[in-house]
XYZ file of C-alpha atoms in Angstrom:
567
model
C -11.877 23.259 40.784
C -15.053 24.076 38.989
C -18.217 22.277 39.586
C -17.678 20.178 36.337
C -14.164 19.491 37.496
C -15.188 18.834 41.057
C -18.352 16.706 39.860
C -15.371 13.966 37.337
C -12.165 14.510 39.337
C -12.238 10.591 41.181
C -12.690 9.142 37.597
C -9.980 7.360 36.434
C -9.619 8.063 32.590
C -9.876 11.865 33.373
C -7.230 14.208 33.695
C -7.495 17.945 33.941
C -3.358 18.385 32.900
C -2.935 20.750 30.568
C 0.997 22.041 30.685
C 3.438 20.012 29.483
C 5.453 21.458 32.742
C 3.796 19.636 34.746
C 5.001 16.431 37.093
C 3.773 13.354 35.895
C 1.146 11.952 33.668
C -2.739 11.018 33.796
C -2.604 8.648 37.054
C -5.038 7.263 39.033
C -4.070 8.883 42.528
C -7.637 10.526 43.095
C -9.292 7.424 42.234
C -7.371 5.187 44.653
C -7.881 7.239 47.664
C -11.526 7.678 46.467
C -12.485 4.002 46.486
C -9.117 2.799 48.247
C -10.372 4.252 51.707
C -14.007 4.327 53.400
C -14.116 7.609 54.076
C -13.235 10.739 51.723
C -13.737 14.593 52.052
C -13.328 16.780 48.943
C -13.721 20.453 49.153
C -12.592 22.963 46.806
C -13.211 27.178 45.774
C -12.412 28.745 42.849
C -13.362 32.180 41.177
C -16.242 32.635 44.541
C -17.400 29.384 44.130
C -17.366 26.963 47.421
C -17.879 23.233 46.914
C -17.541 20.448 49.745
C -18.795 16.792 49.681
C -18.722 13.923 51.182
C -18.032 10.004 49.807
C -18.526 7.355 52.402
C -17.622 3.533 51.754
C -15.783 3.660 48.371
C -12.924 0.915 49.492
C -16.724 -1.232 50.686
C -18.002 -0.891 47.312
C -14.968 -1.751 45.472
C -14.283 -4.695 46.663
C -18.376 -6.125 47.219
C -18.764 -9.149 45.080
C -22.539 -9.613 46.302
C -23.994 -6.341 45.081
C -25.372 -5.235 48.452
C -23.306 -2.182 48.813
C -24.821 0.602 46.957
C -22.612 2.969 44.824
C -21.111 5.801 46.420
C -22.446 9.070 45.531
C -21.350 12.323 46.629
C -22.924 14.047 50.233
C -22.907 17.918 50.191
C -21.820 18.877 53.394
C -20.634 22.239 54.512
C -17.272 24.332 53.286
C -14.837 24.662 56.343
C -11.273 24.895 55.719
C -9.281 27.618 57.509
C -6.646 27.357 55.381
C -8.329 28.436 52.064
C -9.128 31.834 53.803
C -8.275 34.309 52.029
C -6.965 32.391 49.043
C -8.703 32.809 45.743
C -8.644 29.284 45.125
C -7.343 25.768 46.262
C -8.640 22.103 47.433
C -8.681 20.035 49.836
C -8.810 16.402 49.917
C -9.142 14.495 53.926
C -9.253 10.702 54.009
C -9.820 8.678 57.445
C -7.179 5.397 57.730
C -7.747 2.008 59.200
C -12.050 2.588 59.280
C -12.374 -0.817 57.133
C -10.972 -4.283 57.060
C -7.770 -4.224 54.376
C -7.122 -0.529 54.816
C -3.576 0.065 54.876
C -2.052 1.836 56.890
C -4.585 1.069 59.903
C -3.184 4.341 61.875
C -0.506 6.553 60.941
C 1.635 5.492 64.255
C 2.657 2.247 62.993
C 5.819 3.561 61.346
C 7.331 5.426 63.937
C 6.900 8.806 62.943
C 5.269 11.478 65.761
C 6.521 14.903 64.355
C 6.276 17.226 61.561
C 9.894 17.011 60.856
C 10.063 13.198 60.473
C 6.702 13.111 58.406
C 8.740 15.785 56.076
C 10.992 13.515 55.172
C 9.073 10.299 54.900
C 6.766 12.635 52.326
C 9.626 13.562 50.489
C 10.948 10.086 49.951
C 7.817 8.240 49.269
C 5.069 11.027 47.730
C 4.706 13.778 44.967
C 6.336 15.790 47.516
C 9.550 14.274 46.660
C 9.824 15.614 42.747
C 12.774 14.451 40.315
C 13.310 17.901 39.265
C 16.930 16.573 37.601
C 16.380 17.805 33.833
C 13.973 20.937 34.895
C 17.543 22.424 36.140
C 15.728 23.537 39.588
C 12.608 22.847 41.916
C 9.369 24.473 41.731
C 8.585 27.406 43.595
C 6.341 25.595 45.927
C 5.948 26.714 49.877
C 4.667 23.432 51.871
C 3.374 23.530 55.791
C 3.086 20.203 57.114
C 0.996 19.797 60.268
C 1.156 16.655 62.661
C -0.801 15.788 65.968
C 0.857 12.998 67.498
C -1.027 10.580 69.251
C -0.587 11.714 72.393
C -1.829 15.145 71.223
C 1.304 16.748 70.552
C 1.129 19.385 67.804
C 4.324 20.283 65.339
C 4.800 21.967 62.297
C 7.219 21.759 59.648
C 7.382 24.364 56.325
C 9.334 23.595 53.203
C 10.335 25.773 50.103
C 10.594 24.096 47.171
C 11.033 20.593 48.040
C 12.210 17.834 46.365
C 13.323 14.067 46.303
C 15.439 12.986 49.185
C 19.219 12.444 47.430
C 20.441 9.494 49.900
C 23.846 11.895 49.513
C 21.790 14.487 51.475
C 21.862 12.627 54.917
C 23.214 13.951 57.597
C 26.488 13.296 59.338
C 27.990 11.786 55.933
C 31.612 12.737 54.317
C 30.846 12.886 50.623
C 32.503 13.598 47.263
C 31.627 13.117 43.450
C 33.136 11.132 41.467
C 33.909 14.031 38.754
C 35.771 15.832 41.406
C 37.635 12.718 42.815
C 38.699 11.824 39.463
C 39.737 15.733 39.289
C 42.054 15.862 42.262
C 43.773 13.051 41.468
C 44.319 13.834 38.028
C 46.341 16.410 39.491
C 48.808 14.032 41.118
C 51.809 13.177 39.144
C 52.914 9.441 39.692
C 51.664 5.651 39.947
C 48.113 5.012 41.250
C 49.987 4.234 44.644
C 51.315 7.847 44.915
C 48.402 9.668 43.546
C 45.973 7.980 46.434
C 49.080 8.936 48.938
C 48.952 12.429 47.797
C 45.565 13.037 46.913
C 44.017 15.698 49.453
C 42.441 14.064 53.328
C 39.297 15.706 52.015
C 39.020 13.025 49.009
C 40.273 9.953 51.546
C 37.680 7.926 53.960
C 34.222 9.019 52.471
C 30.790 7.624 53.690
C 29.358 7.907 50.139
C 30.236 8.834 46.514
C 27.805 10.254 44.006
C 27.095 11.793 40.489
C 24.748 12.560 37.742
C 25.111 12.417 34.544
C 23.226 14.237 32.198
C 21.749 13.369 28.476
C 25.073 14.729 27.045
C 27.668 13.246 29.491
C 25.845 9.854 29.062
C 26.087 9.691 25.598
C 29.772 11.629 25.278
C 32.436 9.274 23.460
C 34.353 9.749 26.963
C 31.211 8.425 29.177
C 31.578 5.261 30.914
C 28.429 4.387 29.513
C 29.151 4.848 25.934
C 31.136 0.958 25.855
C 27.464 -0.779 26.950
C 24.798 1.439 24.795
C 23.710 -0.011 21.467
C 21.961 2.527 18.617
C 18.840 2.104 20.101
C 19.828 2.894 23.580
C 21.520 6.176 21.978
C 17.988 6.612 20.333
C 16.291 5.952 23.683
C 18.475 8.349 25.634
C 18.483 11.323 23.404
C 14.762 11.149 22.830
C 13.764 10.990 26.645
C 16.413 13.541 27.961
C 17.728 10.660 30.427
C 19.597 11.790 33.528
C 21.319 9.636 35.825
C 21.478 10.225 39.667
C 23.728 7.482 41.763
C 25.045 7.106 44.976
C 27.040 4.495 46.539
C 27.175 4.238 50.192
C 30.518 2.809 51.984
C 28.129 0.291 53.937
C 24.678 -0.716 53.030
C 24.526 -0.819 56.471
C 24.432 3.370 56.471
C 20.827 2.647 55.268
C 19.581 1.249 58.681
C 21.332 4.242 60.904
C 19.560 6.529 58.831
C 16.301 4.918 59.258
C 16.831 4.495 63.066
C 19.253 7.277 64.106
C 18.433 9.894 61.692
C 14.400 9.743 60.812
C 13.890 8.021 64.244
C 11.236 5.240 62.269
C 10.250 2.089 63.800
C 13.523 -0.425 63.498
C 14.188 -2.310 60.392
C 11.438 -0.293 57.929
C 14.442 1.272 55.559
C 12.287 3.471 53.772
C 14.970 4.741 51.423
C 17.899 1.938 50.406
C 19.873 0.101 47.573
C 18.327 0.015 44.129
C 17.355 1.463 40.987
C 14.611 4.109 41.097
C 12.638 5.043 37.902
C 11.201 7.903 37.320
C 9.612 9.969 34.724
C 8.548 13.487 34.035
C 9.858 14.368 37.907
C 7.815 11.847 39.417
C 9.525 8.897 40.816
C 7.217 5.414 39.541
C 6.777 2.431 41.682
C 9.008 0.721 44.030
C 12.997 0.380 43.879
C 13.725 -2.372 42.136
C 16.943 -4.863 42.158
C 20.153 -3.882 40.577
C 20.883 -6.431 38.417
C 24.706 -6.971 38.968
C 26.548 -10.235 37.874
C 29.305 -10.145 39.766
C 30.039 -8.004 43.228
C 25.915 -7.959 43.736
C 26.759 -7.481 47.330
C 27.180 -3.740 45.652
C 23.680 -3.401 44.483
C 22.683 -2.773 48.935
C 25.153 -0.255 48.452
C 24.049 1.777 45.196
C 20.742 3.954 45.086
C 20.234 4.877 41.358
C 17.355 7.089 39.825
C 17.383 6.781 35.934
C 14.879 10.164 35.008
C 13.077 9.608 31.235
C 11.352 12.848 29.802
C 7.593 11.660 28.571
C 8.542 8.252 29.509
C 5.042 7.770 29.855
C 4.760 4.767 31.957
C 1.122 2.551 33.051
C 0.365 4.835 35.821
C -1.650 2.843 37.020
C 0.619 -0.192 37.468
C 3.765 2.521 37.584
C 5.455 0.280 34.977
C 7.190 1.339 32.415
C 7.935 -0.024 28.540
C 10.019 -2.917 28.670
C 12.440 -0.964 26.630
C 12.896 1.917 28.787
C 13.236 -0.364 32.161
C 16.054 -2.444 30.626
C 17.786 0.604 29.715
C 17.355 2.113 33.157
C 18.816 -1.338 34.622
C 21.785 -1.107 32.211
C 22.673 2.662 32.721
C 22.609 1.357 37.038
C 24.953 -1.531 36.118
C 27.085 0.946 34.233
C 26.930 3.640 37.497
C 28.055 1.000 39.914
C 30.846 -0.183 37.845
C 32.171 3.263 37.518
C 32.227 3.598 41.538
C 34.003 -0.033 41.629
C 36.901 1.945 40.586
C 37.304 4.666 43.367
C 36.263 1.679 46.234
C 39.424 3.244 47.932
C 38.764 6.130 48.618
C 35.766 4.935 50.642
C 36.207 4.548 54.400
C 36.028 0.671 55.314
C 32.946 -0.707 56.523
C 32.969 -1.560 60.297
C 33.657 -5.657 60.409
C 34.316 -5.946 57.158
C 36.915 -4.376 54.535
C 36.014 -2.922 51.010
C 36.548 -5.518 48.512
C 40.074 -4.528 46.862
C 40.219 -5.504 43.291
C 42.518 -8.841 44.309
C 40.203 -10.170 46.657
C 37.894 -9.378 44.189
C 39.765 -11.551 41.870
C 40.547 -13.798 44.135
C 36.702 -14.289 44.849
C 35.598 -15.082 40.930
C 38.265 -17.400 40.663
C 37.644 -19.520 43.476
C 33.775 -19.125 42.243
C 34.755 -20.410 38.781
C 36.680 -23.299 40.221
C 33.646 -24.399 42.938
C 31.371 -24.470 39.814
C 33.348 -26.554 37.642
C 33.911 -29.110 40.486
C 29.883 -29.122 40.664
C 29.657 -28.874 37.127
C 31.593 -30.543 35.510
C 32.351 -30.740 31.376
C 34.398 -34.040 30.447
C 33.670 -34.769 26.709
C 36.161 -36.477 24.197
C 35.380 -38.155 20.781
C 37.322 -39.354 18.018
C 37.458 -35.370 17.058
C 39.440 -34.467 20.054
C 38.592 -33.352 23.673
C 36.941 -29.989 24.106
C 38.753 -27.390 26.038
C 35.865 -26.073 28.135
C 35.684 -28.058 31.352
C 32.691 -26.415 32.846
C 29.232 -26.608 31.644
C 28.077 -23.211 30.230
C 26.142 -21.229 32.539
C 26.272 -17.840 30.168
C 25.369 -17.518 27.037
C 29.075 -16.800 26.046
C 29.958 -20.075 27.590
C 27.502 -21.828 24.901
C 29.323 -19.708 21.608
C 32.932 -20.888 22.757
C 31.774 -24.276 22.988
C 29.276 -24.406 19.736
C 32.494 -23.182 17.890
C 34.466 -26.140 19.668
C 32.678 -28.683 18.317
C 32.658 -26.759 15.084
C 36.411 -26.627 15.524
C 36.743 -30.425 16.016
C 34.786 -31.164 13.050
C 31.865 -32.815 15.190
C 29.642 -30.240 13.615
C 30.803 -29.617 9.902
C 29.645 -27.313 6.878
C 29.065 -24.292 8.515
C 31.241 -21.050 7.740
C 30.838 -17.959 9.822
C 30.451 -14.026 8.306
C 30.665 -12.557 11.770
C 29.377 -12.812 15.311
C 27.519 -9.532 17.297
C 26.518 -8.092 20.540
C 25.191 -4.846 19.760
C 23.041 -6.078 16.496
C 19.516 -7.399 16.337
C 20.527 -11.009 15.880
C 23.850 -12.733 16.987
C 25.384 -14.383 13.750
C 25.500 -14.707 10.429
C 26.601 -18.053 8.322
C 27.046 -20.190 5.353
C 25.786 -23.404 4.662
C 28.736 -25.152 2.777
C 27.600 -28.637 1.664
C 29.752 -29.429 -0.935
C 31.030 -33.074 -0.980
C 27.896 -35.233 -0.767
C 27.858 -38.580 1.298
C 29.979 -36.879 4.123
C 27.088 -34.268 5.022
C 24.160 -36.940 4.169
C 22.166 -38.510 7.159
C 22.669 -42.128 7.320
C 23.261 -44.993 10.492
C 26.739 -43.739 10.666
C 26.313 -40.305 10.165
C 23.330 -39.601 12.313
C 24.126 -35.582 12.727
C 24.102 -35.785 9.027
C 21.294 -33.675 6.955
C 18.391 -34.687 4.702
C 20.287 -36.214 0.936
C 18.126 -33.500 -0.761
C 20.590 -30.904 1.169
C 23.556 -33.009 1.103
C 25.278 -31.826 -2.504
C 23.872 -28.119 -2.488
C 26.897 -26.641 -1.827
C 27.468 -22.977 -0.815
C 23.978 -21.574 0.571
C 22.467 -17.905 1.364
C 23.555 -16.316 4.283
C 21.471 -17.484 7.745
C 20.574 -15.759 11.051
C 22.056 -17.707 13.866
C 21.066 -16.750 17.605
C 22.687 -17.782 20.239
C 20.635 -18.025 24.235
C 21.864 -19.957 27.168
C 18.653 -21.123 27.342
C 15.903 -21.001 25.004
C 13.277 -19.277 27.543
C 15.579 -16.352 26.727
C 14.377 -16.520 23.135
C 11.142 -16.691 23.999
C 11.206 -13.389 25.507
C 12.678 -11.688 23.101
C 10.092 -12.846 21.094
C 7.141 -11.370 23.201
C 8.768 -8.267 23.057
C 9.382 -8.436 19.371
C 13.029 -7.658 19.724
C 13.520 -10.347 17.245
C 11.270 -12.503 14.923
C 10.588 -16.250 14.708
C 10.301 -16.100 10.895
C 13.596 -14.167 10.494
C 15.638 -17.006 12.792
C 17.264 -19.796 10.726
C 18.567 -21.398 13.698
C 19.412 -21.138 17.469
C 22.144 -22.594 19.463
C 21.080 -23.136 23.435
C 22.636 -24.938 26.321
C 19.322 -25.493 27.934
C 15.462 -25.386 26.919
C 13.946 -24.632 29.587
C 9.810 -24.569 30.048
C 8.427 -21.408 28.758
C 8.294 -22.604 24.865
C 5.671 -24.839 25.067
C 3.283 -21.528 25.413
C 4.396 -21.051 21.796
C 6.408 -23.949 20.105
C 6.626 -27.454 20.128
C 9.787 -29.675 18.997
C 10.212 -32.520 16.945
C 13.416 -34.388 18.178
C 16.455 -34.828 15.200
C 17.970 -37.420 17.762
C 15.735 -40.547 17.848
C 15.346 -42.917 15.274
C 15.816 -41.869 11.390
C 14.160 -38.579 12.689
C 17.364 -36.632 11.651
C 16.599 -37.688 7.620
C 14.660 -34.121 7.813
C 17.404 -32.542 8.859
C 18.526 -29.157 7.241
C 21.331 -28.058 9.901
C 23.929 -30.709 10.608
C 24.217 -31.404 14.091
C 20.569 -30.093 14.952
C 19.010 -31.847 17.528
C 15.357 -30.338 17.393
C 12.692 -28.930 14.677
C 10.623 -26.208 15.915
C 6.831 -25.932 15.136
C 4.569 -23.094 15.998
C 1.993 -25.015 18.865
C -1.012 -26.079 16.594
C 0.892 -26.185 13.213
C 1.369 -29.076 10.653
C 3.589 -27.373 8.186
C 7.150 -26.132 7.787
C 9.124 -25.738 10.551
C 9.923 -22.309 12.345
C 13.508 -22.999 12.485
C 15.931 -25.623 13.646
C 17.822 -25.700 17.116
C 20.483 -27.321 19.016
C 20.309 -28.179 22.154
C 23.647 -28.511 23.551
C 23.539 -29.845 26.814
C 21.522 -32.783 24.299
C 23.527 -33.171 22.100
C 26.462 -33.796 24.781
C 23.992 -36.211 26.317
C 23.030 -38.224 23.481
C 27.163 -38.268 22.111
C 27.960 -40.642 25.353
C 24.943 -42.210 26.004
C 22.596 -42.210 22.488
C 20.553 -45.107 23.697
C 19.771 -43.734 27.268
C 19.131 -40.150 25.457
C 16.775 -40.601 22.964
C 14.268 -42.911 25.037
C 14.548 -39.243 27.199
C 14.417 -37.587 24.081
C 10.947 -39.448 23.489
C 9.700 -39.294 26.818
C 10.400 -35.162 27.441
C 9.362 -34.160 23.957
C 6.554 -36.734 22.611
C 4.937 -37.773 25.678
């Protein structure tokens, strides 16, 4: 570095990145072990120039509330490092551990690792050492010598060419296969499924672990497994940030451990590398593996290690977090990879104890889920309109459509006709408003899902945006991430409302009293107001799992209509 360089490197809003080549964004890396640690040593030459200094008790200022630690300021102290000789430039940064209370680590032993070979690896699984180098089409050039002195002295050394990421494929001992070339072989197989997996070749049979990656292209290919679960915007997403997709799925999540223990030889149970979807961005991975988020077989997700790669994905480097946008499209494009392994679960060799789920037992498994929930959950609701068909209170948002359109079906909820229903678009339905024979829509004592008179004779309306949420938290956040817009909502259908409205909203209940006069959706159960507001409403909503309530019990419902909503 140069002096000016050497004098602003530990700030945090500087960066001296110019090359777009380059791994990673402005982060805060410097800055952390600056003022994360009590003790740092910076020392750097370039173009003759020798500079070395010294900052003691950064981690002590950073965290004084008092104002009795003075601010760290650089020490000059003296160049020494042997392994700049010779070299016409380079840096080097030493930091002591475990010198002040909160440090973490407190030593370097307390994970196991004694030798230059095991530190290797740890460094390439959790540090820059470990690149994503997926879209650059091969690893730097980049010659590493690791040194270790093992507490009881012991000295090792280790040297690397062009390292990258550990690839949970990569560990030793394991018989592995991709999918592509799975798929391949027994493509090549005339006959049923049964006689294909007989024939197929020993080399494809019993594996430890399958993998893949799938590139920008392959993703986004009208053949892709993905291509069923990606909306326009995820197409958008994926073709602007270059996204590749690395998965593996191990026979037994188990495998995990072994390698911790048997392979890297790390203190028992730490499982530095296991199930889970890693982000990553410009061939850095960013922050911690995070959960899967399966629906069904989420056993699977211990199994799975996924690394979803985004070109300028630009994420808080600070907090490694990435735009809301990009992380549920990593999480989808992981659902998608373990769903495409589901289907080659025999050619895995059977965990120890325990079988591979076939696709019966899978079967077998949901059904006897489905049937344990509807005993605990049970859906018994008949009216002079008929009996609804759905037995089970919903519990998915699809669950609340099929049994909105019930009641519309029965004629419990009337003058409504339907333009078309979507998964894929911004909002989830369109409709008409068809009030066209007077007294029957009007609110009155007998008709208490009725809507205002004023409404009652209008006839055929404008189309309106219907969205539909299992419960109406789930509104709220696509509202905070502006994926859809309060003033653009007619009306929402919801089993449950769960708690996080009241941030926002507050409802005026349709249900007690002569409260539903104001009604403009028949069958609505609640006005929504923006908190603090005295005018119009937002929109209007229905509440379900009220509605149902207040059908066989009004009285008992609307005193807990007044008590959850007015008091």
């Amino acid at each position: 570095m140069s002096e000016s360089e050497f004098r602003y490197c530990l700030r945090p809003n500087v960066s001296f990145k110019k090359q777009a080549d380059l791994r990673g964004h402005k982060g805060v890396g410097a800055t952390f072990l600056a003022y994360g640690f009590s003790f740092l040593k910076l020392q750097s030459r370039k173009s003759g120039l020798e500079l070395a200094a010294i900052l003691r008790q950064g981690r002590q200022w950073a965290e004084d509330n008092s104002g009795t630690v003075p601010r760290p300021k650089f020490e000059a102290t003296k160049f020494e490092v042997p392994y700049l000789v010779g070299e016409a430039s380079g840096t080097s940064v030493s930091i002591f551990v475990g010198k002040a209370p909160g440090e973490r680590p407190k030593n370097l032993n307390w994970i196991g690792a004694q030798s230059a070979d095991q530190w290797a690896e740890i460094l390439r699984i959790k540090s820059p050492l470990g690149g994503i180098y997926l879209s650059a089409g091969k690893t730097p050039s980049i010659e590493v010598v690791i040194e270790v002195t093992s507490a009881e002295g012991t000295k090792t050394r280790k040297e690397l060419s062009s390292p990258d990421y550990y690839y949970p494929h990569e560990i030793p001992g394991l018989k592995i296969q991709t999918v592509s070339d799975v798929a391949k072989a027994v493509a090549k197989v005339e006959g049923d499924p049964a006689t294909k997996f007989a024939r197929v070749g020993a080399e494809f049979k019993r594996l430890d672990a399958l993998w893949e990656i799938w590139d920008r292209e392959a993703i986004l290919s009208d053949e892709s497994p993905f291509a069923s679960a990606l909306t326009e915007e995820s197409r958008t997403l994926i073709e602007k940030h270059n996204v590749i997709v690395y998965a593996v799925f191990l026979r037994s999540a188990k495998i995990w451990g072994e390698f911790n223990d048997e392979v890297l030889k790390l203190r028992k149970g730490q499982r530095l590398v296991h199930g889970g979807l890693q982000l990553a961005s410009d061939f850095m991975p960013q922050g911690d593996l995070s959960i899967i988020p399966l629906t069904s077989t989420i056993g699977y997700q211990a199994n799975t290690h996924v690394v979803v790669h985004f070109t300028d994905g630009n994420p808080d480097m600070g907090r490694k977090i990435f735009q809301p946008e990009l992380t549920e499209l990593g999480e989808q494009l992981a659902v998608r990879a373990v769903n495409v392994f589901k289907r080659f679960l025999t050619h895995l060799k059977p965990d120890t104890g325990a079988q591979v789920i076939t696709p019966e037992k899978e079967l077998y498994d949901w059904k006897k889920a489905q049937e344990a929930y509807r005993d605990a959950n049970p859906l018994a609701f008949s009216s002079d309109h008929g009996s609804v068909a759905l037995i089970s209170k919903p519990r998915q948002e699809q669950d609340v459509i099929a049994l909105f359109h019930e009641f519309v079906g029965m004629g419990l909820i009337t003058g409504y006709k339907f333009l078309g229903t979507s998964q894929s678009d911004r909002y989830d339905s369109l409709f008409l408003l068809d009030y066209d024979s007077g007294e029957k829509f009007a609110f009155s004592q007998r008709n208490r899902l009725g809507v205002s008179k004023d409404l009652s004779q209008v006839g055929l309306s404008e189309p309106k945006v219907l969205e539909y949420k299992y419960s109406f938290d789930g509104l709220i956040t696509d509202l905070d991430r502006e994926e859809k817009f309060a003033k653009q909502i007619d009306l929402v259908v919801c089993w449950s409302v769960g708690s996080s409205y009241k941030e926002r909203f507050y409802f005026e209940p349709l249900l007690v009293g002569d409260e539903g006069s104001s009604r403009n959706f028949y069958g609505s159960t609640h006005q929504v107001f923006l908190t603090g507001s005295h005018g119009q409403p937002q929109f209007e909503l229905i509440v379900l799992e009220d509605l149902v309530s207040w059908l066989q019990d009004p009285v008992s419902e609307e005193a807990r209509q007044k008590r959850k909503y007015r008091d």
